[in-house]
RNA sequence: GGACUGGUAGUUCAGUUGGUUAGAACGCUGGCCUGUCAAGCCAGAGGUCGCGAGUUCGAGCCUCGUCCGGUCCGCCA
């Protein structure tokens, strides 16, 4: 039976130092580890604040030592004792509290614990994520994971502090909202009172925050939960948290300044790192053609060179047919990598194949020119120009992909990341921010056979391209959109919005959304924009991902207390789950036969 | 929807060419041990080899299916 009354702690397990020697204290916590020497017994007592060593000495109390001998991992105890300065030879330099220990005078066991299925006290333990999810409450006891969650709290607190002091109002928006076309698949919530109708969970509070600007709140932010019913990844969960913002009477420059300032504060106060501003900017076009990505990692070089022009009259069939089909040939040069093995090349080849490339051409640079399987198809002039464009020297390695433009650069972009990791070119202690700007407004969707928004349909076209926007070549228009990229991760993105209902209508029209549908789905926004909407824009940052990058973690699951598996399942509580027939009846919902078992 | 990868003791893993009783470490239980901090020493318990078929005299190992974890592609305005 549990005890109703216990001695409450006077101090935590992380705060005692040599200055506290001699004090009488009470500590509450978990048995992190125990060491029984037959006589003397040591207990490492843990709470969120740290670990303190407790000593039970039979010379002081035989009875107490016998009781302590029964303590096991993860028992919950209350311990009374005296803070003792350890002799210097017994200091533990690995522990912040390693100069002191507690000589116990009383012990009360508040709760026992079953043998834990995880090695909570082993920082190097590597239980499967499956097991860690099932016993998430135990996993979360680990100092490492606990620090991630505490760090996330700090980031959130610093974000609030910064935005509050910069005139932002923290405002909540609905979780139950209207389903809108465009973008990710919505999570739907059936309405009992309005059978046959559904709410959607927000993919982002986009329309609400714009309407808050129309309403005159000027600057808004929200630590907002967002939901997207799409497949998961190491850096994507079904629900995630955005630092969502919107500002009135601003331009891109204000966004850059305000949020560079936010990052400076976050990195200073959470990591003790000072960032220098302004962050560099790069157009989407440059990012794509030199890094093969819209979120380039600029901590290292290995840039992609467009070498199509070199092979304009090539005898090599693959290059010739690619150029005839209006494709591109891109190259990456790797310094001093002529030692590259056949096996590595095979790996690189299958890597670019994943992005759709038909093959990977490679050439070793030597004193007389190049060597490789396709060298015999290349003229002296082509080789000379290639070496010049790629700025290579003897001992270097050149990789090339010939394909349509998108495949060519994206596959080389993937290869670039792999090469950086193989060649160990990434300084993991570096944080390199980058604004990517000048995204196109539209891109053609093969699947839907129409143009779709690159960012979202509320993004303003560039003012200097309004003529283009209104012309037949509207699809070439660039958007007033921007992404903040850090070390190859998209931390956030946003845009200056359309605040003119006529421009907004034109976008819907170009996206193939009929006037009727636009009215039905977005009529409320169009109407709002017609009542004197201020120029406005905003940006949203992925909090989970930000924390992940700041802590150099491999997955956002380690920044989230209760994440879901790649199948979208919460293993601890088994959500989603079947529901009672009665619940479905109340909603007017019937399952398809095959899902009834 | 697809590709790859993993699933063996409570946990992390090993398990040869298909062959006797499936091993190790940590944890757990018991014993010894008065200064450890990954304590040490001795002993013991602990297995539906994810699940289901199949091949075979014989399957942890081979084949097929299936479930689960993970990585990636598609998807993610």
XYZ file of C-alpha atoms (C1' of nucleotides) in Angstrom:
674
model
C 0.000 0.000 0.000
C 1.126 3.488 -0.718
C 1.696 5.879 2.090
C -0.471 8.940 2.162
C 2.004 11.012 4.093
C 5.658 11.305 3.357
C 8.486 13.648 4.088
C 8.496 16.164 1.272
C 11.775 17.242 -0.205
C 13.558 20.343 0.980
C 15.966 20.259 -1.974
C 16.144 18.637 -5.421
C 18.703 16.091 -6.587
C 20.603 18.549 -8.737
C 21.281 21.537 -6.543
C 23.533 20.529 -3.660
C 27.178 21.581 -3.752
C 30.110 21.638 -1.349
C 28.670 24.898 0.002
C 25.747 22.935 1.454
C 27.927 20.618 3.550
C 26.492 20.000 6.986
C 22.878 20.747 6.059
C 20.015 18.479 6.993
C 17.961 17.779 3.864
C 15.093 15.687 2.543
C 15.233 14.369 -1.014
C 12.471 12.684 -3.046
C 13.183 10.793 -6.230
C 13.800 7.571 -8.107
C 16.527 4.993 -7.463
C 18.683 5.538 -10.546
C 21.271 2.971 -9.504
C 22.289 1.046 -6.390
C 25.571 -0.426 -5.234
C 25.569 -2.759 -2.252
C 29.001 -3.480 -0.785
C 27.745 -5.845 1.860
C 27.999 -3.215 4.511
C 27.916 0.225 2.991
C 25.226 0.896 0.354
C 25.200 3.617 -2.280
C 22.055 4.883 -3.980
C 22.072 7.295 -6.912
C 18.865 9.237 -6.435
C 17.390 10.910 -9.519
C 14.820 13.574 -10.209
C 14.363 15.972 -13.116
C 17.009 18.277 -11.670
C 19.843 15.815 -11.330
C 21.371 12.886 -9.481
C 22.693 12.821 -5.922
C 24.538 9.987 -4.194
C 23.031 8.710 -0.943
C 25.123 6.632 1.484
C 23.680 4.128 3.954
C 26.279 3.201 6.526
C 25.548 0.264 8.890
C 27.922 1.812 11.389
C 25.343 4.574 11.756
C 22.208 2.429 11.608
C 22.164 -1.303 10.961
C 18.381 -1.273 10.624
C 18.398 1.517 8.053
C 21.101 -0.216 5.999
C 19.079 -3.429 5.942
C 16.059 -1.520 4.692
C 18.152 0.177 2.010
C 19.430 -3.224 0.868
C 15.937 -3.867 -0.476
C 15.963 -0.868 -2.812
C 15.898 -1.644 -6.529
C 15.953 0.300 -9.783
C 13.209 2.921 -10.129
C 11.820 2.602 -6.604
C 10.446 5.933 -5.440
C 11.819 7.037 -2.080
C 12.038 9.844 0.406
C 15.401 10.163 2.071
C 16.437 12.290 5.023
C 20.108 12.913 5.667
C 23.073 15.169 6.081
C 25.055 16.722 3.242
C 28.664 15.568 3.539
C 31.639 16.985 1.674
C 33.386 13.947 0.191
C 37.124 13.474 0.715
C 38.814 14.774 -2.417
C 39.864 11.254 -3.467
C 36.188 10.323 -3.638
C 35.008 13.213 -5.800
C 33.139 12.121 -8.905
C 34.062 14.655 -11.599
C 31.402 13.216 -13.947
C 28.567 14.388 -11.693
C 27.637 18.024 -11.009
C 26.902 16.967 -7.429
C 30.011 14.773 -7.323
C 31.724 16.672 -4.512
C 29.052 15.834 -1.978
C 26.907 12.949 -0.841
C 24.054 12.445 1.627
C 24.518 10.316 4.691
C 21.029 8.964 5.195
C 19.297 9.052 8.555
C 15.848 7.975 7.362
C 14.387 6.172 4.381
C 10.819 5.771 3.327
C 9.850 3.741 0.282
C 7.017 5.654 -1.413
C 6.560 3.106 -4.185
C 8.247 0.006 -5.496
C 8.753 -0.607 -9.216
C 8.526 -3.612 -11.476
C 11.791 -4.484 -13.223
C 11.971 -1.897 -15.996
C 12.119 -3.194 -19.585
C 14.469 -0.328 -20.485
C 17.926 0.413 -19.117
C 16.979 3.840 -17.828
C 20.347 4.518 -16.195
C 22.442 3.563 -19.224
C 23.049 6.568 -21.484
C 24.384 4.250 -24.194
C 21.410 1.878 -24.142
C 19.860 1.273 -27.526
C 16.472 -0.276 -27.078
C 14.286 -0.346 -30.182
C 12.010 2.622 -30.734
C 9.127 0.170 -30.683
C 9.860 -0.700 -27.062
C 10.644 2.895 -26.166
C 7.247 3.982 -27.495
C 5.337 1.286 -25.609
C 7.021 2.310 -22.354
C 7.314 5.976 -23.236
C 6.941 7.080 -19.588
C 10.086 5.107 -18.760
C 11.934 6.308 -21.854
C 11.071 9.870 -20.862
C 12.708 9.348 -17.458
C 16.092 9.099 -19.163
C 18.165 12.204 -18.561
C 18.864 12.542 -22.321
C 15.249 12.559 -23.435
C 14.210 14.587 -20.419
C 16.753 17.222 -21.414
C 15.307 17.327 -24.938
C 11.858 18.065 -23.567
C 13.232 20.631 -21.120
C 15.215 22.247 -23.942
C 12.067 22.395 -26.052
C 10.339 24.170 -23.179
C 13.192 26.695 -23.085
C 12.919 27.347 -26.811
C 9.168 27.830 -26.531
C 9.618 30.178 -23.593
C 12.248 32.232 -25.450
C 10.016 32.444 -28.515
C 7.160 33.778 -26.400
C 9.409 36.229 -24.615
C 10.811 37.579 -27.889
C 7.487 37.885 -29.671
C 5.707 39.382 -26.659
C 8.340 42.087 -26.398
C 8.074 42.746 -30.136
C 4.415 43.656 -29.994
C 2.972 40.310 -31.047
C -0.310 39.205 -29.502
C -0.670 35.515 -28.665
C -4.064 34.515 -30.053
C -5.670 31.093 -30.381
C -7.536 29.962 -33.476
C -9.978 27.082 -33.939
C -8.901 23.455 -34.073
C -12.214 22.492 -35.626
C -12.348 24.265 -38.959
C -13.495 24.019 -42.524
C -11.840 21.573 -44.904
C -10.227 23.354 -47.811
C -8.908 22.027 -51.104
C -5.215 22.454 -51.990
C -2.348 21.250 -49.908
C -2.044 18.231 -47.691
C -4.771 15.720 -46.934
C -7.012 16.941 -44.107
C -7.864 15.076 -40.936
C -11.647 15.038 -40.765
C -13.849 15.179 -37.681
C -17.483 14.182 -38.136
C -20.112 16.511 -36.720
C -22.799 14.872 -34.557
C -25.078 17.870 -34.618
C -24.714 18.307 -38.343
C -24.693 14.762 -39.624
C -22.963 14.252 -42.942
C -20.759 17.263 -42.372
C -17.164 17.292 -41.249
C -14.766 19.637 -39.587
C -11.134 19.528 -40.638
C -8.174 19.862 -38.299
C -5.958 22.778 -39.338
C -2.955 22.089 -41.577
C -1.986 25.540 -40.351
C -3.995 28.478 -39.010
C -3.387 30.241 -42.348
C -6.779 31.729 -43.124
C -7.559 32.610 -39.522
C -4.361 34.543 -39.022
C -4.923 36.515 -42.216
C -8.391 37.364 -41.007
C -6.891 38.482 -37.683
C -4.832 40.947 -39.725
C -7.997 42.153 -41.464
C -9.461 42.525 -37.979
C -6.625 44.876 -37.085
C -4.579 42.888 -34.568
C -1.446 43.948 -36.445
C 0.908 41.290 -35.081
C -0.167 37.773 -34.130
C 1.578 34.624 -33.061
C 0.590 31.239 -31.813
C 2.412 28.087 -30.782
C -0.013 26.151 -32.931
C -0.604 22.455 -33.342
C -1.013 21.536 -36.998
C -2.268 18.336 -38.580
C -1.499 16.774 -41.960
C -2.736 13.344 -42.932
C 0.327 12.370 -44.959
C 2.949 9.638 -44.587
C 5.474 10.148 -41.812
C 9.223 10.564 -41.948
C 12.090 11.048 -39.507
C 11.301 14.772 -39.567
C 7.541 14.591 -40.145
C 4.707 13.634 -37.801
C 0.941 13.663 -38.327
C 0.663 16.452 -35.792
C 3.404 18.945 -35.253
C 3.879 22.363 -33.730
C 4.365 25.597 -35.589
C 5.544 28.924 -34.314
C 2.922 30.642 -36.424
C 3.130 34.396 -37.028
C 1.518 37.114 -39.118
C 2.284 40.859 -39.336
C 0.549 43.850 -40.874
C 2.032 46.807 -42.773
C 5.307 45.016 -43.467
C 7.505 43.861 -46.334
C 9.919 40.953 -46.741
C 12.688 43.005 -45.142
C 10.697 43.338 -41.906
C 10.168 39.581 -41.814
C 13.894 38.923 -42.279
C 14.844 41.415 -39.581
C 12.265 40.370 -36.983
C 12.859 36.640 -37.301
C 16.618 36.809 -37.647
C 16.334 38.627 -34.329
C 14.276 35.775 -32.943
C 16.862 33.188 -34.022
C 19.652 35.268 -32.496
C 17.808 35.303 -29.154
C 16.994 31.597 -29.280
C 20.549 30.541 -30.057
C 22.032 32.925 -27.512
C 19.717 32.038 -24.649
C 19.235 28.319 -25.324
C 22.640 27.291 -26.689
C 24.943 30.165 -25.809
C 25.775 30.585 -29.491
C 25.913 34.016 -31.084
C 24.717 34.197 -34.667
C 25.683 36.954 -37.036
C 23.032 38.724 -39.087
C 21.786 39.372 -41.655
C 21.517 35.774 -42.853
C 22.548 35.259 -46.488
C 19.827 35.075 -49.155
C 19.679 32.893 -52.211
C 17.120 32.647 -54.961
C 15.252 29.408 -55.420
C 16.728 29.253 -58.924
C 20.288 29.413 -57.617
C 19.585 26.984 -54.794
C 18.160 24.450 -57.190
C 20.858 24.795 -59.843
C 23.878 24.819 -57.534
C 22.697 22.670 -54.620
C 19.947 20.582 -56.208
C 17.599 21.477 -53.379
C 15.306 24.236 -52.169
C 16.856 23.794 -48.722
C 20.586 23.696 -49.338
C 23.068 22.768 -46.662
C 25.707 25.455 -47.146
C 28.085 24.178 -44.498
C 30.132 22.638 -47.313
C 30.816 23.171 -51.028
C 30.544 20.388 -53.616
C 28.311 22.599 -55.695
C 26.684 21.370 -58.874
C 27.934 22.775 -62.190
C 25.689 22.878 -65.231
C 27.956 21.430 -67.942
C 25.288 20.987 -70.614
C 26.977 23.490 -72.905
C 30.192 21.433 -72.968
C 28.421 18.512 -74.576
C 26.309 20.400 -77.132
C 27.815 18.296 -79.961
C 28.612 15.185 -77.969
C 29.164 11.793 -79.627
C 28.108 10.104 -76.394
C 24.582 8.860 -76.999
C 23.252 9.398 -73.465
C 24.394 13.026 -73.435
C 23.259 13.598 -77.011
C 19.730 12.299 -76.478
C 19.403 14.137 -73.160
C 20.288 17.444 -74.807
C 17.971 16.741 -77.741
C 15.170 16.152 -75.224
C 15.952 19.533 -73.663
C 17.484 17.899 -70.594
C 20.518 18.971 -68.575
C 23.901 17.558 -67.697
C 25.147 18.424 -64.240
C 28.470 17.672 -62.594
C 29.891 17.525 -59.099
C 33.632 17.526 -58.611
C 35.111 15.951 -55.480
C 38.643 16.939 -54.579
C 41.179 14.124 -54.049
C 38.583 11.405 -54.416
C 40.155 9.408 -57.253
C 40.535 6.680 -54.611
C 36.762 6.209 -54.792
C 35.988 2.477 -54.947
C 33.780 0.568 -57.343
C 31.471 -0.282 -54.426
C 31.101 3.388 -53.498
C 30.289 4.267 -57.096
C 27.625 1.546 -57.133
C 26.112 3.040 -53.981
C 26.127 6.513 -55.500
C 24.523 5.150 -58.665
C 21.641 3.560 -56.803
C 21.277 6.755 -54.782
C 20.778 8.953 -57.850
C 18.523 6.252 -59.304
C 16.158 6.803 -56.369
C 15.651 10.351 -57.614
C 14.952 9.059 -61.104
C 18.379 9.340 -62.754
C 19.059 6.646 -65.343
C 22.699 6.393 -64.407
C 25.757 8.057 -62.966
C 28.724 8.985 -65.115
C 32.091 9.147 -63.371
C 35.520 10.291 -64.444
C 38.819 10.178 -62.603
C 40.980 13.185 -63.242
C 44.657 12.312 -63.871
C 47.753 14.064 -65.161
C 46.869 13.536 -68.816
C 43.100 14.129 -68.671
C 40.384 11.828 -67.390
C 39.691 8.126 -67.241
C 36.445 6.250 -66.853
C 34.031 4.080 -68.785
C 32.770 6.879 -71.036
C 36.084 8.664 -71.523
C 36.451 7.161 -75.038
C 33.292 8.997 -76.163
C 34.615 12.403 -75.164
C 36.698 14.692 -77.318
C 39.845 16.429 -76.082
C 38.062 19.723 -76.245
C 35.100 18.489 -74.221
C 37.398 17.093 -71.553
C 39.360 20.325 -71.411
C 36.230 22.435 -71.014
C 34.768 20.050 -68.444
C 37.934 20.248 -66.317
C 37.879 23.996 -66.617
C 34.211 24.358 -65.631
C 34.484 21.952 -62.695
C 37.810 23.447 -61.584
C 39.380 20.048 -61.054
C 42.962 18.865 -60.751
C 44.705 15.533 -60.979
C 43.443 13.168 -58.277
C 39.909 14.569 -58.264
C 36.728 12.759 -59.155
C 33.866 14.023 -61.325
C 30.310 12.701 -61.161
C 27.726 13.585 -63.801
C 24.033 13.005 -64.310
C 22.220 13.565 -67.595
C 18.463 13.787 -67.279
C 15.571 16.183 -67.468
C 16.269 19.333 -65.502
C 14.410 18.399 -62.342
C 15.847 14.876 -62.052
C 19.344 16.050 -62.996
C 19.641 18.606 -60.213
C 17.640 16.849 -57.503
C 19.568 13.600 -57.946
C 22.890 15.460 -57.863
C 21.605 17.302 -54.797
C 21.084 13.944 -53.069
C 24.495 12.764 -54.246
C 26.045 15.955 -52.902
C 24.755 15.203 -49.393
C 25.974 11.615 -49.561
C 29.412 12.706 -50.811
C 29.688 15.212 -47.979
C 28.985 12.503 -45.458
C 31.357 9.987 -47.090
C 34.110 12.616 -47.361
C 33.366 13.883 -43.834
C 32.962 17.467 -45.032
C 30.273 18.553 -42.583
C 31.228 20.495 -39.477
C 28.515 19.358 -37.101
C 29.108 22.268 -34.734
C 28.220 24.837 -37.358
C 24.831 26.485 -37.783
C 24.459 28.088 -41.205
C 21.228 29.921 -41.840
C 19.985 30.875 -45.281
C 16.928 32.624 -46.656
C 15.721 31.049 -49.889
C 13.655 33.548 -51.859
C 11.975 34.148 -55.206
C 10.115 30.889 -55.415
C 7.884 30.474 -58.438
C 4.172 31.073 -57.770
C 3.090 27.937 -59.581
C 4.351 24.550 -60.613
C 2.702 22.093 -62.957
C 1.243 19.013 -61.300
C 1.479 15.981 -63.591
C -0.957 14.164 -61.342
C -3.650 16.829 -61.492
C -2.749 18.113 -64.949
C -2.911 21.704 -63.800
C -0.824 24.350 -62.094
C -0.733 24.249 -58.300
C 0.660 26.696 -55.755
C 4.269 26.157 -54.784
C 3.629 27.832 -51.421
C -0.106 28.335 -50.962
C -2.847 30.169 -52.875
C -2.703 33.244 -50.626
C 0.861 34.117 -51.590
C 1.320 37.434 -53.361
C 3.032 37.588 -56.742
C 6.030 39.893 -56.989
C 4.785 43.408 -57.565
C 7.273 43.941 -60.419
C 5.869 40.860 -62.151
C 2.205 41.824 -62.042
C 2.108 42.196 -65.827
C 3.487 38.696 -66.200
C 1.000 37.474 -63.612
C -1.881 38.863 -65.650
C -0.503 37.505 -68.936
C -0.711 34.084 -70.599
C 2.714 33.309 -69.187
C 1.415 33.742 -65.630
C 3.082 30.455 -64.612
C 6.483 32.153 -64.823
C 5.547 34.643 -62.102
C 7.634 34.562 -58.970
C 6.133 34.752 -55.496
C 6.857 36.959 -52.514
C 7.677 33.803 -50.575
C 10.668 32.912 -48.431
C 11.957 29.901 -46.553
C 14.386 29.930 -43.666
C 16.857 27.069 -44.082
C 19.331 25.821 -41.493
C 21.935 23.132 -42.231
C 19.806 21.603 -44.976
C 16.542 21.672 -43.052
C 13.593 23.881 -43.869
C 12.944 25.530 -40.517
C 10.100 27.664 -41.722
C 8.497 29.423 -44.583
C 6.073 32.158 -45.337
C 5.083 34.867 -47.699
C 3.685 38.298 -48.158
C 0.000 37.619 -48.717
C -2.433 38.846 -51.255
C -4.503 41.589 -49.647
C -6.499 42.432 -52.766
C -9.552 40.278 -53.441
C -9.197 40.742 -57.211
C -5.628 39.388 -57.211
C -6.793 36.575 -54.961
C -9.596 35.709 -57.401
C -7.094 35.646 -60.269
C -4.925 33.119 -58.378
C -7.888 30.846 -57.798
C -8.756 31.126 -61.475
C -5.190 30.213 -62.524
C -5.225 27.244 -60.150
C -8.300 25.975 -61.959
C -10.546 26.610 -58.994
C -13.909 27.648 -60.356
C -15.559 30.836 -59.214
C -18.241 28.759 -57.601
C -15.756 26.588 -55.733
C -13.641 29.591 -54.742
C -16.764 31.203 -53.350
C -17.772 28.040 -51.532
C -14.337 27.242 -50.047
C -12.726 30.643 -49.634
C -15.610 33.074 -49.958
C -15.205 34.141 -46.340
C -11.592 35.098 -46.974
C -12.343 36.898 -50.241
C -15.088 38.809 -48.487
C -12.779 39.701 -45.611
C -10.111 40.940 -48.026
C -12.693 43.220 -49.663
C -13.278 45.145 -46.423
C -9.997 47.000 -46.206
C -7.347 44.348 -45.606
C -3.951 45.780 -44.638
C -0.852 44.655 -46.501
C 0.304 41.700 -44.451
C 2.504 38.651 -44.421
C 3.969 36.117 -42.083
C 6.050 33.077 -41.507
C 5.696 29.812 -39.605
C 8.504 27.739 -38.115
C 8.422 24.041 -37.328
C 9.152 23.964 -33.602
C 9.837 20.218 -33.478
C 12.286 20.469 -36.352
C 13.940 23.585 -34.936
C 14.574 21.798 -31.639
C 15.831 18.754 -33.533
C 18.394 20.789 -35.488
C 19.467 22.827 -32.461
C 20.113 19.623 -30.502
C 21.576 17.798 -33.547
C 19.078 14.963 -33.192
C 18.275 12.533 -36.009
C 14.515 12.539 -35.581
C 11.808 14.893 -34.377
C 10.420 11.951 -32.420
C 13.097 12.695 -29.823
C 11.691 16.202 -29.343
C 8.092 15.027 -28.875
C 6.945 13.381 -25.632
C 4.397 11.129 -27.302
C 5.212 10.609 -30.987
C 3.618 8.212 -33.438
C 5.284 5.452 -35.462
C 5.759 5.684 -39.230
C 2.418 3.891 -39.526
C 0.776 6.717 -37.571
C 0.183 4.613 -34.470
C 0.732 5.604 -30.859
C 2.087 2.348 -29.413
C 1.640 3.392 -25.791
C -2.121 3.875 -25.908
C -2.900 2.188 -29.235
C -4.424 5.132 -31.063
C -6.122 5.143 -33.486
C -8.515 2.457 -32.310
C -11.902 1.050 -33.228
C -14.916 2.741 -31.684
C -18.251 1.422 -30.446
C -20.999 0.997 -32.989
C -23.084 3.392 -30.906
C -20.538 6.172 -31.433
C -20.686 5.711 -35.193
C -24.474 5.623 -35.151
C -24.569 8.963 -33.352
C -22.463 10.398 -36.132
C -24.473 8.827 -38.916
C -21.405 6.916 -40.066
C -21.294 3.393 -41.437
C -18.047 1.550 -42.111
C -17.380 -0.243 -45.364
C -17.890 -3.977 -44.912
C -14.178 -4.827 -45.174
C -13.338 -2.590 -42.201
C -16.011 -4.033 -39.911
C -14.084 -6.936 -38.386
C 0.988 2.512 -53.049
C 6.427 1.018 -53.643
C 11.810 -0.181 -52.369
C 15.210 -1.478 -48.646
C 16.243 -3.100 -43.663
C 15.440 -5.313 -38.904
C 12.329 -8.795 -35.511
C 16.261 -14.862 -31.208
C 16.051 -14.561 -22.948
C 13.269 -8.682 -19.468
C 17.037 -5.681 -22.796
C 21.083 -5.366 -26.524
C 23.038 -8.820 -29.654
C 25.801 -13.577 -31.566
C 24.094 -17.990 -33.729
C 28.986 -21.095 -39.255
C 26.933 -25.184 -44.887
C 19.895 -26.819 -42.511
C 21.986 -31.316 -37.764
C 22.903 -33.208 -30.387
C 20.672 -29.656 -24.898
C 19.928 -22.069 -28.983
C 24.815 -18.715 -26.413
C 27.145 -13.829 -24.419
C 26.666 -9.195 -21.951
C 23.507 -6.179 -19.065
C 19.176 -6.739 -16.101
C 16.563 -10.155 -12.522
C 16.860 -13.787 -7.992
C 20.086 -15.743 -4.099
C 24.960 -15.718 -1.628
C 29.753 -13.170 -0.436
C 31.754 -8.383 0.064
C 32.282 -1.379 4.417
C 34.004 3.772 -0.388
C 31.535 2.610 -4.886
C 29.877 5.826 -8.687
C 29.108 1.024 -15.635
C 31.194 -1.421 -8.119
C 33.386 -6.551 -7.737
C 33.218 -12.079 -7.049
C 30.163 -16.806 -7.000
C 25.691 -19.352 -8.191
C 20.800 -19.610 -10.311
C 16.341 -18.673 -12.918
C 14.888 -16.947 -17.537
C 13.370 -18.778 -24.852
C 5.966 -19.446 -28.713
C 13.668 -17.827 -32.347
C 7.228 -11.938 -34.481
C 2.991 -14.959 -36.528
C 1.100 -18.676 -40.276
C 1.893 -22.077 -44.027
C 5.471 -24.875 -47.041
C 10.167 -27.663 -48.458
C 12.997 -31.431 -45.684
C 14.398 -37.372 -42.133
C 15.420 -32.630 -39.648
C 14.212 -25.301 -39.967
C 16.370 -19.801 -35.613
C 18.772 -20.686 -40.611
C 15.645 -22.190 -47.042
C 10.627 -20.656 -49.730
C 5.875 -18.097 -49.676
C 2.436 -15.171 -47.055
C 1.416 -11.945 -43.054
C 2.112 -8.489 -38.766
C 5.249 -4.914 -36.340
C 9.630 -1.174 -35.929
C 12.900 1.906 -38.890
C 15.054 4.476 -43.519
C 13.756 6.217 -48.186
C 10.601 7.132 -52.899
C 5.672 8.660 -53.994
C 2.986 12.097 -50.778
C 3.962 16.436 -47.471
C 0.230 24.159 -50.543
